[in-house]
Coordinates of C-alpha atoms in Angstrom, one line a residue:
M60 CA -33.6 215.2 214.6
R61 CA -33.2 215.2 218.7
R62 CA -33.4 215.8 225.9
L63 CA -28.5 213.6 234.3
L64 CA -27.6 213.3 238.2
T65 CA -30.5 212.7 240.4
G66 CA -28.2 211.9 243.6
A67 CA -25.8 213.3 245.6
T68 CA -23.3 211.3 243.6
A69 CA -21.8 211.0 240.9
V70 CA -21.9 207.7 239.1
A71 CA -19.1 206.0 236.5
L72 CA -20.5 206.5 232.6
G73 CA -18.8 203.3 232.5
V74 CA -15.4 205.5 229.6
T75 CA -12.0 203.3 230.9
G76 CA -9.2 206.4 231.4
T77 CA -11.0 209.5 230.6
L78 CA -13.4 210.1 233.4
V79 CA -12.8 210.8 236.9
M80 CA -14.7 211.0 239.0
A81 CA -15.3 212.6 242.4
S82 CA -18.9 213.1 245.3
S83 CA -20.6 216.1 244.5
G84 CA -21.1 216.7 247.8
N85 CA -24.2 218.0 249.2
A86 CA -25.5 219.2 245.8
T87 CA -28.8 218.1 246.0
S88 CA -30.9 221.2 247.1
D89 CA -33.4 223.2 244.4
Q90 CA -30.9 226.0 244.4
E91 CA -27.7 223.7 242.8
I92 CA -27.3 223.2 239.1
R93 CA -25.4 221.4 236.9
Y94 CA -22.8 222.7 234.7
V95 CA -20.7 221.7 232.0
V96 CA -17.0 224.3 231.7
A97 CA -14.3 223.9 229.1
Y98 CA -10.8 224.2 231.0
A99 CA -8.9 227.4 227.9
E100 CA -6.4 226.4 226.3
G101 CA -2.7 226.2 227.8
S102 CA -4.0 226.3 231.2
S103 CA -3.2 223.1 233.8
A104 CA -5.8 220.4 234.3
A105 CA -4.6 222.0 238.0
S106 CA -5.2 225.9 237.0
A107 CA -8.4 225.0 236.2
R108 CA -9.8 223.3 239.1
A109 CA -8.9 225.9 241.4
A110 CA -10.2 228.1 239.2
V111 CA -13.8 226.3 239.4
K112 CA -13.2 225.8 243.2
A113 CA -13.1 229.1 243.1
A114 CA -16.3 230.3 241.5
G115 CA -18.0 228.1 243.9
G116 CA -18.1 225.2 242.2
E117 CA -17.2 221.5 242.4
I118 CA -16.3 219.3 240.1
V119 CA -18.6 215.4 239.6
S120 CA -16.6 214.5 236.9
E121 CA -14.0 215.0 234.2
N122 CA -12.8 214.1 231.1
T123 CA -9.4 214.7 231.3
D124 CA -9.0 213.6 227.6
I125 CA -10.0 217.3 226.4
G126 CA -10.3 219.3 229.2
V127 CA -14.3 219.1 229.8
A128 CA -15.3 219.0 233.2
T129 CA -18.5 218.4 234.9
V130 CA -19.7 221.1 237.8
T131 CA -21.9 221.0 240.5
A132 CA -22.8 225.0 242.5
G133 CA -25.1 228.3 242.9
E134 CA -26.8 230.1 240.4
D135 CA -24.2 232.7 240.9
F136 CA -21.1 229.8 239.2
A137 CA -21.6 230.8 235.4
A138 CA -20.7 234.7 235.9
A139 CA -17.4 233.7 238.0
A140 CA -16.4 230.8 235.7
N141 CA -16.6 233.0 232.4
A142 CA -14.5 235.8 234.0
S143 CA -11.7 233.5 234.6
G144 CA -8.5 233.3 232.1
A145 CA -8.5 229.2 233.1
L146 CA -11.8 228.7 231.8
V147 CA -13.6 229.4 228.2
G148 CA -17.1 229.5 230.4
A149 CA -20.0 227.3 231.7
A150 CA -22.5 226.1 229.8
Q151 CA -25.8 224.9 232.7
D152 CA -27.0 222.5 232.0
R153 CA -30.2 221.3 234.5
I154 CA -31.2 221.8 238.3
V155 CA -30.2 218.8 240.7
G156 CA -32.8 219.1 242.7
A157 CA -36.0 219.0 240.5
N158 CA -39.1 217.4 241.9
T159 CA -41.0 214.8 240.1
P160 CA -43.9 215.3 238.4
D161 CA -47.2 213.4 238.9
A162 CA -46.9 210.1 236.8
A163 CA -50.6 211.1 235.2
S164 CA -49.4 213.6 234.1
K165 CA -46.1 212.0 231.6
V166 CA -46.3 213.4 228.3
R167 CA -43.2 212.5 226.0
K168 CA -41.5 215.5 224.5
Q169 CA -40.1 214.6 221.0
K170 CA -38.4 217.2 220.5
A171 CA -37.3 215.2 216.7
S172 CA -38.0 217.6 214.0
K173 CA -41.9 217.5 213.0
V174 CA -40.8 216.3 209.9
E175 CA -39.3 213.0 211.4
T176 CA -42.7 211.9 213.5
E177 CA -45.4 214.1 211.0
F178 CA -46.7 210.5 211.1
R179 CA -48.2 210.2 214.1
G180 CA -51.8 210.0 215.2
H181 CA -53.3 208.7 212.0
K182 CA -54.4 205.7 212.2
G183 CA -55.9 203.0 209.7
K184 CA -54.8 199.1 208.7
G185 CA -50.6 198.8 208.3
P186 CA -49.9 198.6 204.3
K187 CA -49.6 194.6 204.0
P188 CA -45.7 194.2 202.7
P189 CA -45.5 192.9 198.7
K190 CA -43.5 189.5 198.9
P191 CA -39.7 189.2 198.4
K192 CA -38.6 188.6 194.7
G193 CA -35.5 186.5 194.9
K194 CA -33.3 186.0 197.9
T195 CA -34.1 189.5 199.2
E196 CA -34.9 190.3 202.5
P197 CA -39.2 189.8 203.2
L198 CA -39.8 193.8 203.0
S199 CA -36.6 194.9 201.1
A200 CA -39.1 195.9 197.7
L201 CA -40.2 198.9 200.3
Q202 CA -36.5 200.0 200.8
W203 CA -36.0 202.3 197.7
D204 CA -33.8 204.1 199.3
M205 CA -31.2 201.0 198.8
A206 CA -31.6 200.7 195.3
Q207 CA -31.0 204.7 195.3
I208 CA -27.5 204.1 196.1
D209 CA -26.9 201.2 194.9
A210 CA -26.5 199.2 198.2
P211 CA -27.6 196.0 196.7
A212 CA -25.2 195.7 194.4
A213 CA -22.1 196.4 197.2
N214 CA -23.0 194.0 199.4
K215 CA -22.5 191.4 196.6
T216 CA -18.6 191.8 197.6
E217 CA -18.5 194.3 201.0
R218 CA -20.8 194.3 203.7
G219 CA -19.1 196.0 206.8
K220 CA -17.2 193.0 208.2
G221 CA -14.8 193.9 210.7
V222 CA -16.0 197.9 211.0
R223 CA -17.7 199.4 214.5
V224 CA -20.2 202.3 213.8
G225 CA -21.0 204.0 216.9
I226 CA -24.8 205.1 217.0
L227 CA -24.9 208.6 219.1
D228 CA -28.4 208.5 219.3
T229 CA -31.4 207.9 221.6
G230 CA -29.8 204.4 222.3
V231 CA -30.5 201.4 220.7
D232 CA -32.5 198.1 220.9
G233 CA -29.9 196.1 221.0
S234 CA -33.1 192.9 221.2
H235 CA -34.9 193.6 218.1
P236 CA -34.6 190.7 215.5
D237 CA -33.1 193.1 212.8
I238 CA -30.3 194.6 214.7
A239 CA -29.6 192.2 217.6
P240 CA -27.0 189.7 215.3
N241 CA -24.8 192.8 214.7
F242 CA -25.1 194.0 217.9
D243 CA -22.3 195.0 219.9
A244 CA -23.6 194.5 223.8
R245 CA -19.9 194.2 225.0
L246 CA -18.5 198.1 224.0
S247 CA -21.9 199.5 224.0
R248 CA -22.8 202.3 226.4
N249 CA -25.3 204.6 227.8
F250 CA -23.8 208.3 228.4
T251 CA -27.2 209.5 229.4
T252 CA -29.5 209.2 233.0
D253 CA -33.1 210.2 232.5
I254 CA -34.6 213.9 233.6
P255 CA -38.1 213.6 235.1
V256 CA -38.3 217.0 234.2
D257 CA -37.0 220.6 233.5
A258 CA -36.4 223.8 236.1
N259 CA -40.3 225.4 235.0
G260 CA -41.5 221.8 235.7
D261 CA -42.7 220.7 232.5
T262 CA -41.9 216.7 231.9
V263 CA -39.1 215.7 229.9
D264 CA -38.4 212.4 229.9
G265 CA -41.6 211.4 232.1
P266 CA -40.9 210.0 235.9
C267 CA -38.1 207.0 236.8
E268 CA -40.1 205.3 239.2
E269 CA -42.8 204.3 235.4
E270 CA -39.6 203.1 234.1
A271 CA -38.9 199.4 234.1
D272 CA -36.1 199.0 236.6
G273 CA -37.8 202.0 238.3
S274 CA -34.8 204.0 238.0
C275 CA -33.5 207.0 236.1
F276 CA -30.7 204.9 234.1
D277 CA -31.5 202.7 231.3
A278 CA -29.5 199.7 230.1
A279 CA -26.9 200.4 226.9
D280 CA -29.4 198.2 225.1
V281 CA -32.2 200.0 225.6
D282 CA -34.2 202.7 223.2
E283 CA -37.3 204.2 224.6
N284 CA -37.8 207.1 221.5
G285 CA -36.9 205.4 218.6
H286 CA -35.0 207.5 216.6
G287 CA -31.3 205.9 217.2
T288 CA -32.9 202.1 216.3
H289 CA -34.3 203.3 213.1
V290 CA -30.7 205.4 212.5
A291 CA -28.9 202.1 213.8
S292 CA -31.4 200.0 211.8
T293 CA -30.6 201.7 208.4
I294 CA -26.9 201.9 209.2
A295 CA -26.2 198.2 209.8
S296 CA -30.1 195.6 210.0
P297 CA -28.3 192.6 208.7
V298 CA -28.7 189.9 205.8
N299 CA -31.0 187.3 208.3
G300 CA -34.3 186.7 206.6
V301 CA -35.9 189.0 208.6
G302 CA -37.3 192.0 207.9
I303 CA -34.8 194.8 205.7
S304 CA -31.2 194.3 205.4
G305 CA -28.3 197.8 206.2
V306 CA -26.1 199.4 204.0
A307 CA -23.6 197.7 205.6
P308 CA -24.7 194.2 207.1
Q309 CA -22.2 193.5 208.7
A310 CA -20.7 195.6 210.3
D311 CA -21.0 195.9 214.4
I312 CA -23.6 198.6 215.8
V313 CA -22.3 200.0 218.8
N314 CA -24.8 201.8 220.8
L315 CA -23.3 205.1 222.4
R316 CA -26.2 207.1 223.3
A317 CA -25.9 210.6 223.6
G318 CA -29.7 211.9 223.5
Q319 CA -32.3 211.4 226.0
D320 CA -35.5 209.7 226.1
S321 CA -37.7 212.4 224.8
G322 CA -35.3 213.8 222.2
Y323 CA -32.8 216.0 223.6
F324 CA -28.7 216.1 223.3
F325 CA -26.8 217.8 226.0
L326 CA -23.2 218.2 225.9
Q327 CA -21.4 216.0 227.9
P328 CA -23.0 213.1 226.6
S329 CA -22.2 213.9 223.3
V330 CA -18.0 214.5 224.1
D331 CA -18.0 211.6 226.2
A332 CA -19.5 209.0 224.2
L333 CA -17.0 210.3 221.5
T334 CA -14.4 210.4 223.5
Y335 CA -15.4 207.1 224.3
A336 CA -15.1 206.1 220.4
G337 CA -12.0 207.5 219.4
R338 CA -10.4 205.0 222.8
H339 CA -12.3 201.9 221.5
G340 CA -11.4 201.2 218.2
I341 CA -14.9 203.0 216.7
D342 CA -15.1 203.5 212.9
V343 CA -17.4 205.6 211.8
V344 CA -19.7 207.5 214.2
N345 CA -23.3 208.9 213.5
M346 CA -24.7 212.0 215.0
S347 CA -28.6 212.7 213.5
Y348 CA -28.7 215.2 216.0
Y349 CA -28.0 219.1 217.6
I350 CA -26.7 220.1 220.8
D351 CA -29.2 221.9 223.3
P352 CA -30.3 224.3 223.8
W353 CA -29.0 226.6 220.7
L354 CA -30.0 225.2 217.6
F355 CA -27.2 227.5 216.4
N356 CA -24.7 228.6 219.0
C357 CA -23.4 232.4 218.8
T358 CA -20.2 233.7 220.6
S359 CA -21.2 236.8 219.8
H360 CA -24.7 238.5 219.3
P361 CA -26.4 241.4 220.8
A362 CA -29.1 239.0 221.8
D363 CA -27.2 236.8 224.3
S364 CA -26.5 237.7 227.8
P365 CA -23.0 238.0 228.2
E366 CA -23.7 234.5 230.4
D367 CA -25.0 232.6 227.3
Q368 CA -22.8 233.9 225.3
A369 CA -20.3 232.2 227.6
E370 CA -22.4 228.6 227.6
Q371 CA -22.6 228.8 223.6
A372 CA -18.6 229.0 223.1
T373 CA -18.0 226.4 225.7
I374 CA -20.4 223.9 223.6
I375 CA -18.7 225.0 220.6
T376 CA -15.0 224.3 222.2
A377 CA -15.9 221.7 223.9
M378 CA -17.3 219.7 221.1
Q379 CA -15.0 220.7 218.9
R380 CA -12.3 219.2 221.3
A381 CA -14.0 216.1 220.8
L382 CA -14.7 215.9 217.4
D383 CA -11.3 216.4 216.7
F384 CA -10.4 213.6 219.8
A385 CA -12.5 211.3 217.8
R386 CA -11.3 212.1 214.2
S387 CA -7.5 212.0 215.3
R388 CA -8.2 208.3 216.4
G389 CA -9.6 207.4 213.7
V390 CA -13.7 207.9 214.2
T391 CA -15.5 209.1 210.9
L392 CA -17.9 211.4 211.9
V393 CA -21.0 212.0 209.7
A394 CA -24.1 214.0 211.0
A395 CA -27.4 215.5 209.6
A396 CA -27.4 218.6 207.7
G397 CA -30.9 219.5 210.0
N398 CA -34.7 220.0 209.4
Q399 CA -35.0 223.6 209.0
A400 CA -35.2 224.0 205.6
I401 CA -33.1 226.9 205.3
D402 CA -29.6 227.8 203.8
Y403 CA -27.2 227.5 206.7
T404 CA -24.2 229.9 204.7
K405 CA -27.1 232.9 204.7
P406 CA -27.6 234.9 207.2
Q407 CA -30.9 233.8 209.5
T408 CA -33.5 234.4 212.5
D409 CA -33.5 231.6 215.6
A410 CA -36.7 231.8 217.2
S411 CA -36.3 228.0 218.1
S412 CA -33.5 228.8 221.1
P413 CA -32.5 228.0 224.4
D414 CA -34.8 225.1 223.4
F415 CA -34.4 223.6 227.0
A416 CA -35.5 225.6 230.5
S417 CA -32.0 225.0 232.4
E418 CA -33.6 227.7 234.7
P419 CA -36.7 228.1 235.8
G420 CA -38.7 230.9 233.6
E421 CA -35.8 230.4 230.2
A422 CA -37.5 230.8 227.4
A423 CA -37.0 230.7 223.5
Y424 CA -36.6 234.5 222.3
V425 CA -36.2 235.3 218.1
R426 CA -32.2 236.0 217.2
D427 CA -32.4 238.2 214.5
L428 CA -29.7 238.2 211.3
L429 CA -27.1 234.9 212.8
D430 CA -23.5 235.6 211.0
P431 CA -22.9 232.1 209.6
K432 CA -19.4 233.3 210.0
T433 CA -19.7 233.2 214.2
C434 CA -23.2 231.3 214.4
V435 CA -22.6 227.4 214.3
S436 CA -24.7 224.9 214.5
M437 CA -23.1 221.7 216.6
P438 CA -21.9 218.9 215.7
T439 CA -23.1 219.6 212.0
E440 CA -21.0 222.4 211.4
G441 CA -18.1 221.2 213.1
K442 CA -14.3 220.6 211.5
G443 CA -14.3 217.4 210.7
V444 CA -16.8 216.5 210.3
I445 CA -19.8 215.3 206.6
A446 CA -22.8 217.0 206.8
V447 CA -25.4 214.6 204.5
S448 CA -28.5 216.5 203.4
A449 CA -31.8 214.4 202.5
T450 CA -33.0 213.3 199.2
G451 CA -36.2 211.8 198.0
P452 CA -37.6 209.2 195.9
S453 CA -37.2 211.0 192.9
E454 CA -33.5 211.8 194.0
R455 CA -35.1 215.8 194.5
K456 CA -33.9 217.4 197.5
S457 CA -36.1 216.9 200.8
Y458 CA -38.5 219.5 201.6
Y459 CA -37.4 219.8 204.7
S460 CA -34.0 219.4 204.8
S461 CA -31.2 222.3 205.4
Y462 CA -28.9 223.1 202.5
G463 CA -25.7 225.9 201.7
N464 CA -22.9 225.5 199.1
G465 CA -20.3 224.8 200.9
F466 CA -22.1 223.6 204.0
V467 CA -23.2 220.1 202.7
D468 CA -20.4 217.8 201.9
V469 CA -23.0 214.6 200.7
A470 CA -26.5 213.9 199.9
A471 CA -28.1 211.1 201.0
P472 CA -31.7 208.9 201.3
G473 CA -33.8 210.7 203.9
G474 CA -37.7 210.6 202.4
D475 CA -40.1 213.0 201.0
A476 CA -43.4 212.4 201.7
Y477 CA -44.2 214.5 199.3
D478 CA -42.5 214.0 196.3
S479 CA -45.4 212.9 193.9
A480 CA -46.6 214.1 191.0
D481 CA -49.7 215.8 192.7
G482 CA -47.6 216.8 195.9
T483 CA -49.9 214.4 198.4
R484 CA -48.6 213.1 201.5
D485 CA -46.8 209.1 200.6
Y486 CA -45.9 207.3 202.9
A487 CA -43.6 204.8 201.0
A488 CA -41.1 207.7 199.6
T489 CA -40.2 208.2 203.2
I490 CA -37.6 205.8 205.1
L491 CA -38.5 201.9 206.2
A492 CA -36.2 200.5 209.9
A493 CA -36.5 199.0 212.9
Y494 CA -38.8 200.1 215.0
P495 CA -38.6 199.0 218.6
Y496 CA -41.5 196.7 219.9
D497 CA -42.5 198.1 223.5
L498 CA -42.3 201.7 222.0
A499 CA -44.6 200.3 219.1
V500 CA -47.0 199.3 222.1
A501 CA -47.0 202.6 223.8
E502 CA -47.9 204.6 220.5
G503 CA -50.2 202.6 220.0
A504 CA -48.9 201.3 216.5
I505 CA -49.6 197.9 217.1
D506 CA -52.1 195.7 219.0
P507 CA -50.1 193.4 222.1
A508 CA -52.4 191.3 222.2
T509 CA -52.7 189.8 218.3
G510 CA -49.7 191.3 217.1
E511 CA -51.5 193.7 214.0
V512 CA -50.6 196.6 212.7
L513 CA -52.9 199.6 213.3
V514 CA -51.5 202.4 211.8
P515 CA -50.2 203.1 207.9
W516 CA -46.8 203.9 209.0
A517 CA -45.6 200.6 210.5
V518 CA -45.1 197.1 209.2
A519 CA -44.5 194.2 210.4
D520 CA -42.7 190.9 209.0
C521 CA -43.7 187.6 210.7
S522 CA -42.3 185.6 208.4
S523 CA -40.1 184.0 210.4
G524 CA -42.4 182.8 212.7
E525 CA -41.4 186.1 215.3
C526 CA -42.9 189.4 214.1
S527 CA -40.5 191.6 214.1
Y528 CA -41.4 195.4 213.4
Y529 CA -40.3 198.7 210.9
Q530 CA -41.5 202.3 211.4
Y531 CA -41.4 204.7 208.5
L532 CA -39.1 208.2 209.6
Q533 CA -38.2 211.0 207.4
G534 CA -35.7 213.6 207.9
T535 CA -32.0 214.6 207.4
S536 CA -31.8 212.2 210.9
M537 CA -32.0 209.0 208.1
A538 CA -30.2 210.6 205.5
S539 CA -27.1 210.9 207.8
P540 CA -27.1 206.8 208.5
H541 CA -27.1 206.4 204.8
A542 CA -23.9 208.0 204.5
A543 CA -21.9 206.8 207.7
G544 CA -23.1 203.0 205.9
V545 CA -21.3 204.0 202.7
A546 CA -18.5 205.3 204.8
A547 CA -18.8 201.7 206.8
L548 CA -18.0 199.4 203.8
I549 CA -15.4 202.1 202.2
V550 CA -13.6 201.3 205.7
G551 CA -14.5 197.2 205.1
K552 CA -13.3 197.7 201.3
Y553 CA -9.9 199.8 202.4
G554 CA -9.1 199.7 206.2
K555 CA -6.4 197.9 206.9
H556 CA -6.5 195.5 210.1
D557 CA -6.0 196.5 213.4
L558 CA -7.1 195.3 217.0
S559 CA -10.4 195.9 216.4
G560 CA -10.7 195.2 213.2
K561 CA -10.1 197.5 210.8
T562 CA -9.4 201.2 210.7
L563 CA -8.9 203.8 208.0
A564 CA -8.0 207.5 208.2
P565 CA -11.3 209.5 208.0
A566 CA -9.9 211.8 205.5
K567 CA -9.3 209.2 203.1
V568 CA -13.0 208.1 203.9
E569 CA -14.1 211.2 203.8
K570 CA -12.1 211.9 200.0
I571 CA -13.3 208.6 198.8
L572 CA -16.9 209.1 200.2
R573 CA -17.4 212.8 198.3
S574 CA -15.5 211.2 194.9
T575 CA -17.7 208.8 194.5
A576 CA -21.3 210.2 194.5
T577 CA -23.2 210.4 192.0
K578 CA -23.3 214.6 190.9
K579 CA -26.7 216.2 191.4
A580 CA -26.8 219.3 189.6
C581 CA -28.9 222.2 190.9
P582 CA -32.6 222.0 189.5
E583 CA -33.5 223.8 186.8
P584 CA -34.5 227.0 187.8
A585 CA -32.4 227.2 190.6
D586 CA -35.0 228.8 192.9
Y587 CA -37.4 225.2 193.5
T588 CA -40.9 225.7 194.4
Y589 CA -41.9 222.8 196.7
V590 CA -46.0 222.2 196.8
R591 CA -47.3 219.4 199.7
H592 CA -51.0 218.8 199.5
L593 CA -51.1 218.1 203.3
P594 CA -53.9 215.8 205.1
D595 CA -56.1 218.5 206.1
G596 CA -56.0 219.9 202.5
S597 CA -54.4 222.9 203.0
T598 CA -51.4 223.8 200.6
V599 CA -48.3 225.1 201.9
T600 CA -45.6 225.8 199.4
S601 CA -41.7 227.3 200.3
T602 CA -39.1 228.1 197.1
H603 CA -35.4 227.3 197.9
T604 CA -32.4 228.6 196.2
C605 CA -29.7 226.0 194.7
E606 CA -26.1 227.8 194.9
G607 CA -23.4 226.0 192.6
G608 CA -22.3 224.1 189.3
K609 CA -23.3 220.3 188.5
A610 CA -20.6 219.4 191.7
P611 CA -20.7 220.7 194.2
N612 CA -23.8 222.8 195.3
G613 CA -25.5 223.0 197.9
F614 CA -28.1 221.1 197.9
Y615 CA -26.4 218.5 196.8
G616 CA -22.5 219.0 198.2
S617 CA -20.8 216.6 196.1
G618 CA -23.3 214.1 195.3
I619 CA -25.4 211.5 196.4
V620 CA -23.7 209.2 198.2
D621 CA -22.9 205.7 195.9
A622 CA -22.1 202.2 197.6
K623 CA -21.3 200.1 194.4
A624 CA -19.3 202.5 193.5
A625 CA -17.5 203.6 196.4
I626 CA -16.1 200.6 197.2
G627 CA -15.2 199.8 193.1
K628 CA -15.3 200.8 190.0
R629 CA -18.7 200.3 188.3

């Protein structure tokens, strides 16, 4: 699962009523840094703004709904801001005046977990799609995931019409034939700006001049990563005689882009996307990522500097405020449990944070024995968020999926390429969903001259005369949208009509989602060993311990989501 301003003036993000924009003055030197600050509870906006100014910062945008501001300042700002009683702290974002790398050095740093992209680099002809049976979508036979949650049966009576689903991700390809009919271009927004390089000079999103429009600002119907398009397709690809169908094939897809092309997700775009969702009648949002640069945000870990502790406290505070704001306005919050294959309820070691260089020389370091009571991954562990673990075709918890009794709320199909009798890789055991054409060409997945699929992890459907493309991915990023899709069906079935279509209280949606999930007991023995025979001939084993009873438990939470049961008794 999982990377803003290059000029001197902030650019409006299209959030009516929530962002107050201001000039960033002459914040253009290499010493100027972008920060996100959270105002302290009980402080007035005026006193917080004064504290920012006193610390040497200048506000370039302000989210007045949740008391969060984006600030440009010098490198000494964080320490001064953290010492102010009017501010929670400052989360450093990036150097504003970083140089653009040479075009020849553009390398996409895919931050998405390896389990989602491990098929890359494997060549060979793609599989030939089976012929459809009956009145189904052309590639429906490849969607074992939909059968697992009984979505086809549910769709006979409920398809999510009138429900808006927000995709907080890397973007959505609104032109894809299996997304376009349900894509809401009017409401969709892009809350990010491409980042050419990080503070160490390493390529992030790549040179802006290589973009189609030569700028760092992507349109709200663009996805140059593919992750968000895949997620959106799983939730709401329509029944239109093309490719596949989603869980809620008549729900509206609203692109609320919060992720970079490279797969990083930063604080400011996420909080702005969530507050936008709350203000614009979004019913469900899917969040298949964590907020960078910290996998786990700790407020008092001794290995962290005071500045880093304050930064992580700021991330926790700002994200929780945004989550609370959205949920209080009717947004059901769904998130991926994570692909680290760890128990989130136990002490852990984090050697991956910080994963983004926001200041020169910054690099990840080891933090041992993280206390789950004081260290949290956001937004997955945020209050009011439905955390989703992943399953494979056999319904076992996927080998990569994180887990934990009391952490996981429900499980859903996320794919498991090694969920077979002999533990060898099988692409078909992962999740098939939409693949942007331009990205497929760039990644060498299809021949642009002939349209032929060149890799075994992609599939084409040309039955309608126009080819559409799909890719296999696996991860809790793929599990979460299945649960979000079922949540959309619940809103469609039980929600009341309002100005935006349908609405249903998030607490009610969660109650139905969990109570109707198919209970799945821990394996016996509870210490379950995964065996994977990798393509290079090596064998990898790992053991995960499932705690709890039949339901809830650490692998499946309340159970595997069930679309049919969620909209009515069998």
